[in-house]
Amino acid sequence: MRSAEQTFAYWAEVAGLRGQPTVTLYPDVVADDESTVERRTLSAGRIEVSLVIVHGGGHTLPGASMKAGGRLGAVRLH
């Protein structure tokens, strides 16, 4: 199994895309959730490969009532 970054690199290679990706930092629209979003994109003509990274995000199951931590990352339950 590949990591997200390895998968991004794989598909960029398959598409023949080289160089440094364009990095887009999205506005932090929820300032108190301690997460930010970044997008890395390689493109040429009509071909584009992107990786979207949520820094400080976490994982949980929909409807779960447990608070995740540790390896799952921070999760804010409302």
XYZ file of C-alpha atoms in Angstrom:
78
model
C 0.000 0.000 0.000
C 1.329 3.421 -0.930
C 1.108 6.532 1.201
C -0.815 9.502 -0.184
C 2.431 11.233 -1.162
C 3.756 8.072 -2.852
C 0.474 7.731 -4.738
C 0.701 11.364 -5.880
C 4.279 10.764 -7.095
C 3.226 7.536 -8.849
C 0.385 9.160 -10.801
C 2.542 12.179 -11.650
C 5.153 9.794 -13.079
C 2.514 7.845 -15.038
C 1.256 11.164 -16.478
C 4.805 12.241 -17.350
C 4.674 15.241 -15.028
C 7.942 16.475 -13.563
C 9.219 19.306 -11.409
C 8.017 20.888 -8.229
C 4.272 20.987 -7.625
C 2.360 24.225 -7.309
C 1.319 24.576 -3.661
C -1.970 26.232 -2.764
C -2.746 27.002 0.889
C -6.461 27.408 1.421
C -7.917 29.965 3.847
C -8.395 28.713 7.403
C -12.180 29.130 7.539
C -12.578 27.455 10.967
C -9.787 29.027 13.015
C -10.397 27.042 16.212
C -10.268 23.508 14.744
C -6.456 23.516 14.470
C -6.473 22.248 10.880
C -5.415 23.728 7.545
C -5.679 22.518 3.951
C -2.951 22.436 1.319
C -3.147 21.331 -2.317
C -0.106 20.226 -4.350
C -0.598 20.128 -8.109
C 1.485 19.100 -11.091
C 0.020 19.863 -14.497
C 0.807 20.121 -18.175
C -1.869 21.053 -20.679
C -5.044 19.153 -19.851
C -3.284 16.687 -17.523
C -3.336 17.400 -13.802
C -2.463 15.384 -10.703
C -3.263 16.850 -7.276
C -2.790 15.884 -3.654
C -4.965 17.542 -1.016
C -3.516 17.447 2.505
C -5.474 18.267 5.657
C -2.877 19.270 8.251
C -4.072 18.685 11.804
C -7.125 16.723 10.713
C -8.232 13.364 12.021
C -10.428 10.416 11.203
C -13.625 9.083 12.677
C -16.554 6.971 11.559
C -19.720 8.835 10.596
C -21.977 9.078 13.629
C -19.260 7.862 16.017
C -19.511 9.200 19.553
C -15.937 8.385 20.603
C -13.201 10.987 20.651
C -10.296 9.882 18.506
C -6.712 10.572 19.345
C -3.241 9.173 18.994
C -2.770 7.547 15.616
C -6.117 8.763 14.319
C -5.354 12.436 14.861
C -7.461 15.103 16.419
C -11.193 14.980 15.861
C -13.532 17.710 16.967
C -17.013 16.462 17.790
C -19.735 19.103 17.843
